Coordinates of C-alpha atoms in Angstrom, one line a residue:
Chain J
M1 CA 0.0 0.0 0.0
M2 CA 2.8 2.3 1.0
R3 CA 4.6 1.5 -2.2
K4 CA 1.6 2.1 -4.3
T5 CA 1.1 5.6 -2.7
L6 CA 4.8 6.4 -3.3
L7 CA 4.5 5.3 -6.9
L8 CA 1.4 7.4 -7.5
T9 CA 3.0 10.5 -5.9
A10 CA 6.1 10.0 -8.1
L11 CA 3.9 9.8 -11.2
I12 CA 1.9 12.9 -10.3
V13 CA 5.1 14.8 -9.6
A14 CA 6.5 13.6 -13.0
L15 CA 3.4 14.6 -14.9
V16 CA 3.1 18.0 -13.3
G17 CA 6.8 18.6 -13.8
S18 CA 6.8 17.7 -17.5
N19 CA 3.7 19.9 -18.0
Q20 CA 5.5 22.9 -16.6
Y21 CA 8.4 22.2 -18.9
G22 CA 6.1 21.8 -21.8
Y23 CA 4.8 25.4 -21.5
A24 CA 8.2 26.9 -20.7
V25 CA 9.4 26.5 -24.3
I26 CA 7.6 29.5 -25.7
E27 CA 9.8 32.5 -25.9
A28 CA 8.4 35.8 -24.7
V29 CA 7.3 38.2 -27.4
E30 CA 6.9 41.9 -26.8
F31 CA 4.0 43.7 -28.3
E32 CA 3.0 47.4 -28.3
T33 CA -0.6 46.7 -27.2
K34 CA -2.4 44.2 -25.1
Q35 CA -4.7 43.5 -28.0
Q36 CA -1.9 42.5 -30.3
E37 CA -0.6 40.1 -27.7
K38 CA -4.1 38.6 -27.4
R39 CA -4.3 38.1 -31.1
Y40 CA -0.8 36.5 -31.1
K41 CA -1.8 34.0 -28.4
T42 CA -5.1 33.1 -30.2
L43 CA -3.4 32.6 -33.5
I44 CA -0.6 30.4 -32.3
D45 CA -3.3 28.4 -30.5
Q46 CA -5.2 27.9 -33.8
L47 CA -2.2 27.1 -36.0
R48 CA -0.8 23.6 -36.2
C49 CA 2.9 22.7 -35.8
L50 CA 3.6 20.9 -39.1
V51 CA 6.4 18.9 -37.7
C52 CA 4.7 17.4 -34.6
Q53 CA 1.3 17.5 -36.1
N54 CA -0.7 17.0 -33.0
Q55 CA 0.5 20.2 -31.3
N56 CA -0.3 23.8 -32.1
L57 CA 2.4 26.4 -32.6
A58 CA 1.9 27.5 -29.0
G59 CA 2.9 24.2 -27.5
S60 CA 5.7 23.1 -29.8
D61 CA 9.4 23.5 -29.4
A62 CA 10.2 22.4 -33.0
P63 CA 12.4 24.9 -34.8
L64 CA 9.8 25.3 -37.6
A65 CA 7.1 26.1 -35.0
K66 CA 9.4 28.8 -33.6
D67 CA 9.9 30.3 -37.1
L68 CA 6.2 30.3 -37.7
R69 CA 5.6 31.9 -34.3
D70 CA 8.2 34.6 -35.2
I71 CA 6.5 35.2 -38.6
T72 CA 3.1 35.5 -36.8
A73 CA 4.4 38.0 -34.4
D74 CA 6.2 40.0 -37.1
M75 CA 3.0 40.1 -39.3
I76 CA 0.9 41.3 -36.3
K77 CA 3.4 44.1 -35.6
Q78 CA 3.3 45.0 -39.3
G79 CA -0.4 45.5 -39.0
D80 CA -1.5 42.4 -40.9
S81 CA -5.0 41.1 -40.2
D82 CA -5.6 37.6 -38.8
A83 CA -7.1 36.6 -42.1
T84 CA -3.9 37.7 -43.9
I85 CA -1.7 35.7 -41.5
K86 CA -3.9 32.6 -41.9
A87 CA -3.8 33.0 -45.7
F88 CA 0.0 33.2 -45.5
M89 CA 0.2 29.9 -43.6
R90 CA -2.4 28.2 -45.9
D91 CA -0.6 29.3 -49.1
R92 CA 2.4 27.4 -47.8
Y93 CA 1.1 24.5 -45.8
G94 CA -2.5 24.1 -46.9
D95 CA -5.6 23.7 -44.8
F96 CA -3.7 21.3 -42.6
V97 CA -2.0 24.2 -40.8
L98 CA -5.4 25.3 -39.4
Y99 CA -6.5 23.3 -36.4
E100 CA -10.1 24.0 -37.5
P101 CA -10.4 22.9 -41.1
P102 CA -12.4 25.1 -43.4
F103 CA -15.5 23.7 -45.1
N104 CA -14.9 22.5 -48.6
W105 CA -15.3 19.4 -50.7
S106 CA -12.6 17.4 -49.1
T107 CA -13.7 18.2 -45.6
A108 CA -17.5 18.0 -46.3
F109 CA -17.7 14.4 -44.9
L110 CA -15.8 15.5 -41.8
W111 CA -18.1 18.4 -41.1
L112 CA -21.5 16.9 -42.2
G113 CA -20.8 13.2 -41.3
P114 CA -22.0 13.4 -37.7
F115 CA -25.2 15.2 -38.7
V116 CA -25.9 12.7 -41.5
L117 CA -25.4 9.9 -39.0
L118 CA -27.6 11.6 -36.5
I119 CA -30.4 12.0 -39.0
L120 CA -30.1 8.4 -40.2
V121 CA -30.3 7.1 -36.7
S122 CA -33.2 9.4 -35.8
I123 CA -35.2 8.1 -38.9
G124 CA -34.5 4.5 -37.9
L125 CA -35.6 5.2 -34.3
I126 CA -38.8 6.9 -35.4
L127 CA -39.6 4.2 -37.8
N128 CA -39.0 1.6 -35.1
I129 CA -41.2 3.3 -32.6
K130 CA -44.0 3.7 -35.1
R131 CA -43.8 0.1 -36.0
R132 CA -44.0 -0.9 -32.4
Q133 CA -47.0 1.4 -31.8
E134 CA -48.9 -0.1 -34.7
D135 CA -48.2 -3.6 -33.5
D136 CA -51.2 -5.0 -31.6
L137 CA -48.9 -7.3 -29.6
F138 CA -47.2 -4.3 -27.9
R139 CA -50.4 -2.7 -26.6
P140 CA -52.9 -5.4 -25.7
T141 CA -54.2 -3.3 -22.8
Q142 CA -55.3 -0.6 -25.2
A143 CA -57.8 -3.0 -26.9
T144 CA -61.2 -1.5 -26.2
D145 CA -63.7 -4.2 -27.3
D146 CA -64.0 -7.9 -26.6
A147 CA -63.3 -8.9 -30.2
E148 CA -60.0 -7.2 -30.1
R149 CA -59.1 -8.6 -26.7
I150 CA -59.8 -12.2 -28.0
K151 CA -57.7 -11.5 -31.0
V152 CA -54.8 -10.4 -28.8
R153 CA -55.2 -13.4 -26.5
N154 CA -55.2 -15.7 -29.4
L155 CA -52.1 -14.0 -30.8
L156 CA -50.3 -14.4 -27.5
R157 CA -51.2 -18.0 -27.2
D158 CA -49.8 -18.7 -30.6
T159 CA -46.5 -17.1 -29.8
P160 CA -44.5 -19.7 -27.9
S161 CA -41.6 -17.4 -27.2
I162 CA -43.7 -15.1 -24.9
G163 CA -43.4 -16.4 -21.3
I164 CA -46.8 -15.1 -20.1
N165 CA -48.5 -17.5 -22.4
N166 CA -49.0 -20.3 -19.9
E167 CA -50.2 -18.0 -17.2
L168 CA -52.7 -16.4 -19.5
S169 CA -54.2 -19.8 -20.6
S170 CA -54.5 -20.9 -16.9
N171 CA -56.4 -17.8 -16.1
E172 CA -58.6 -18.5 -19.0
T173 CA -59.4 -22.0 -17.8
N174 CA -60.2 -20.5 -14.4
S175 CA -62.6 -18.1 -15.8
D176 CA -64.2 -20.8 -17.9
N177 CA -64.8 -22.8 -14.7
T178 CA -66.6 -20.0 -12.9
Chain V
M1 CA -35.8 -9.6 -41.4
K2 CA -32.5 -11.3 -42.1
L3 CA -31.1 -8.1 -43.5
K4 CA -31.6 -6.4 -40.2
Y5 CA -28.9 -8.6 -38.6
I6 CA -26.5 -8.2 -41.5
I7 CA -26.4 -4.4 -41.3
P8 CA -24.3 -4.2 -38.1
L9 CA -21.9 -6.7 -39.6
L10 CA -21.6 -4.7 -42.8
A11 CA -21.1 -1.5 -40.8
F12 CA -18.4 -3.2 -38.8
F13 CA -16.6 -4.3 -42.0
A14 CA -16.9 -0.8 -43.5
M15 CA -15.4 0.7 -40.3
A16 CA -12.6 -1.9 -40.2
F17 CA -11.8 -1.2 -43.9
L18 CA -11.6 2.5 -43.3
L19 CA -9.4 2.1 -40.2
A20 CA -7.1 -0.4 -42.0
K21 CA -6.8 2.0 -44.9
G22 CA -5.9 4.8 -42.5
L23 CA -3.1 2.8 -41.2
T24 CA -1.4 2.5 -44.6
L25 CA -1.5 6.3 -45.2
N26 CA 1.6 8.3 -44.4
P27 CA 0.6 11.2 -42.0
K28 CA 3.8 13.0 -42.8
A29 CA 3.0 13.3 -46.5
I30 CA 1.1 16.6 -46.4
P31 CA 0.0 17.5 -50.0
S32 CA 2.0 20.4 -51.2
T33 CA 0.1 23.6 -52.0
R34 CA 2.7 24.6 -54.5
I35 CA 2.0 21.9 -57.0
D36 CA 0.9 23.3 -60.4
K37 CA 1.7 26.8 -59.2
A38 CA 4.6 29.1 -59.9
A39 CA 7.6 28.3 -57.8
P40 CA 8.2 30.8 -55.0
D41 CA 10.7 33.4 -56.0
F42 CA 13.9 34.0 -54.0
T43 CA 17.4 35.3 -54.4
L44 CA 19.9 33.8 -52.1
P45 CA 23.7 33.7 -51.8
V46 CA 25.5 30.6 -53.2
L47 CA 27.3 28.4 -50.8
S48 CA 31.1 28.9 -50.6
S49 CA 31.0 32.0 -52.8
E50 CA 31.5 35.6 -51.8
T51 CA 29.4 37.3 -54.4
D52 CA 27.4 34.7 -56.4
Q53 CA 23.7 34.7 -56.0
F54 CA 21.0 32.4 -57.4
N55 CA 17.5 33.2 -58.6
P56 CA 15.1 30.6 -60.1
S57 CA 14.8 32.7 -63.3
E58 CA 18.4 31.6 -64.0
L59 CA 17.0 28.1 -65.0
K60 CA 13.9 29.2 -66.9
G61 CA 13.4 27.0 -69.9
K62 CA 14.9 24.1 -68.1
R63 CA 13.4 21.4 -66.0
W64 CA 15.3 21.4 -62.7
I65 CA 15.3 19.9 -59.2
L66 CA 15.3 21.7 -55.9
N67 CA 16.6 19.6 -53.1
V68 CA 16.4 20.9 -49.6
W69 CA 19.3 19.6 -47.5
A70 CA 21.4 20.2 -44.4
S71 CA 24.5 18.7 -43.0
W72 CA 22.7 18.1 -39.7
C73 CA 20.0 16.1 -41.4
V74 CA 20.5 12.4 -40.9
S75 CA 18.4 11.0 -43.7
C76 CA 20.1 13.4 -46.2
R77 CA 23.0 10.9 -45.9
D78 CA 20.9 8.2 -47.4
E79 CA 19.7 10.2 -50.3
H80 CA 23.0 11.8 -51.2
P81 CA 24.4 9.0 -53.3
V82 CA 21.1 9.1 -55.3
L83 CA 21.5 12.8 -55.9
N84 CA 25.1 12.1 -57.1
D85 CA 23.7 9.5 -59.5
I86 CA 21.2 12.0 -60.9
A87 CA 23.9 14.6 -61.4
R88 CA 26.3 12.1 -63.0
A89 CA 23.6 11.0 -65.4
G90 CA 23.0 14.6 -66.2
L91 CA 19.2 14.2 -65.8
A92 CA 18.6 17.8 -64.6
P93 CA 20.4 20.5 -62.8
I94 CA 19.9 20.1 -59.0
V95 CA 19.8 23.2 -56.9
G96 CA 20.5 22.6 -53.3
L97 CA 18.6 24.7 -50.7
N98 CA 21.0 24.5 -47.8
Y99 CA 18.4 24.8 -45.0
K100 CA 19.5 26.4 -41.6
D101 CA 23.0 25.1 -41.8
K102 CA 26.4 26.3 -41.0
D103 CA 28.4 27.3 -44.1
D104 CA 31.6 25.5 -43.2
E105 CA 29.9 22.3 -42.2
A106 CA 27.8 22.3 -45.4
A107 CA 31.0 22.8 -47.5
Q108 CA 32.7 20.1 -45.6
W109 CA 29.8 17.7 -46.2
L110 CA 30.0 18.4 -50.0
K111 CA 33.7 17.8 -49.9
E112 CA 33.4 14.5 -48.2
R113 CA 30.3 13.1 -50.1
G114 CA 30.6 14.7 -53.5
D115 CA 28.7 17.7 -54.8
P116 CA 25.7 16.9 -57.0
Y117 CA 24.5 20.4 -57.0
Y118 CA 24.4 22.8 -59.9
K119 CA 24.5 25.4 -57.1
S120 CA 23.7 25.2 -53.4
V121 CA 22.1 28.3 -52.0
V122 CA 22.2 29.3 -48.3
D123 CA 18.8 29.6 -46.5
Q124 CA 20.2 30.7 -43.2
D125 CA 17.0 31.7 -41.4
G126 CA 14.8 29.1 -43.3
R127 CA 12.4 31.7 -44.6
V128 CA 12.7 30.6 -48.2
G129 CA 12.1 27.0 -47.0
I130 CA 8.9 28.2 -45.4
D131 CA 7.9 29.9 -48.7
W132 CA 8.3 26.5 -50.3
G133 CA 6.2 24.9 -47.6
V134 CA 9.2 22.8 -46.3
I135 CA 8.3 20.9 -43.2
A136 CA 11.1 18.5 -42.7
V137 CA 14.5 18.1 -44.5
P138 CA 15.1 16.5 -47.0
E139 CA 12.4 17.5 -49.5
T140 CA 12.7 17.4 -53.2
F141 CA 10.8 19.4 -55.8
I142 CA 10.8 19.3 -59.6
I143 CA 10.2 22.6 -61.4
D144 CA 9.2 22.7 -65.1
E145 CA 10.4 25.0 -68.0
E146 CA 7.9 27.7 -67.1
G147 CA 8.9 27.8 -63.5
K148 CA 6.0 25.8 -62.2
V149 CA 6.3 23.3 -59.4
I150 CA 5.2 19.9 -60.8
Y151 CA 6.4 17.4 -58.1
K152 CA 7.2 17.2 -54.5
H153 CA 8.6 14.4 -52.3
T154 CA 8.9 14.6 -48.6
G155 CA 11.7 12.5 -47.1
P156 CA 14.8 11.0 -48.6
I157 CA 14.6 10.0 -52.3
T158 CA 15.6 6.5 -53.3
R159 CA 16.6 4.9 -56.6
E160 CA 13.3 3.2 -56.8
L161 CA 11.4 6.5 -56.3
V162 CA 13.6 8.3 -58.9
N163 CA 12.9 5.6 -61.5
A164 CA 9.2 5.3 -60.7
E165 CA 8.2 8.9 -60.2
M166 CA 10.9 11.4 -61.0
L167 CA 12.4 10.0 -64.1
P168 CA 9.2 10.2 -66.2
L169 CA 8.9 13.9 -65.3
L170 CA 12.5 14.6 -66.0
T171 CA 12.8 12.8 -69.3
A172 CA 9.6 14.6 -70.5
S173 CA 11.6 17.8 -70.4
T174 CA 13.9 16.7 -73.3
N175 CA 10.8 16.2 -75.4
T176 CA 9.2 19.5 -74.6
A177 CA 12.4 21.6 -74.3
P178 CA 12.6 22.5 -78.1
N179 CA 9.2 24.1 -77.9
N180 CA 10.4 26.8 -75.7

């Protein structure tokens, strides 16, 4: 038990430690205004590091990521808009450089796929519920007249897989006796 | 009724097929945005030269190769003999983009392993590399007579790759060159 706790503590310390190191790689960039700095931070969050692929520019210590951060900062200081900076990156590295891919033919399935799936499943579910509601077997208690009740009873008797069948027929014999 | 039970199985196979296909793709091979577009312009100093500069317009009318390399790049060692072969066969002029390297180490590398390059240009800060969409060294481009990028390969080139993919593009140049 003691050993387990020690191991766990070591693991937590290691994780927290590596995390701090992970964020320490970004160099400080001086901007004239707070707004520029905010734009810089948002942009390097939204742009992908091409080398490591699953990190954004903000979290990567790859040399190319640093170069792209520098370019981003320089372009902001020159007064370029976010759109211009993103266009610069896309011209060179394609849509892949954006963490949120734009909507076009090659990404249509990515964007619409979940909704198509949701609609298909919803249609299936609605059809299934409708079918169940129309099925007499699933609502025997809703039968209003005797003719229907007898029909349901006959149906249940003829269905060997339904467990209540025996019980039902024994009730029937009881009622016949009285 | 039977079909209802087959659908989940079919869905499973479709999913398995897609995932299996995904495993065979190379995630590092990001399609180049420069294909079929004009090659990015640049003027850079030539390695081991005090005054000489290179600009892509110098090779207009020729089909040429741009090879991004560096002496610190390990897999460049593997492709270097292949580049030497291309140069020896005289297939096309190869321009070396010496990416974020030290001049003396780059010169030493060429002295030791042979120099396949028509010219090697110095991209000290890597900005020209970024213009070309370079992600990882080595990368190899083919530029056509009009200065359009027609091919890109990420990673070291091999003899098989040259024969299968690059040679058809390079030999096409001798057929079309007289038109220019």
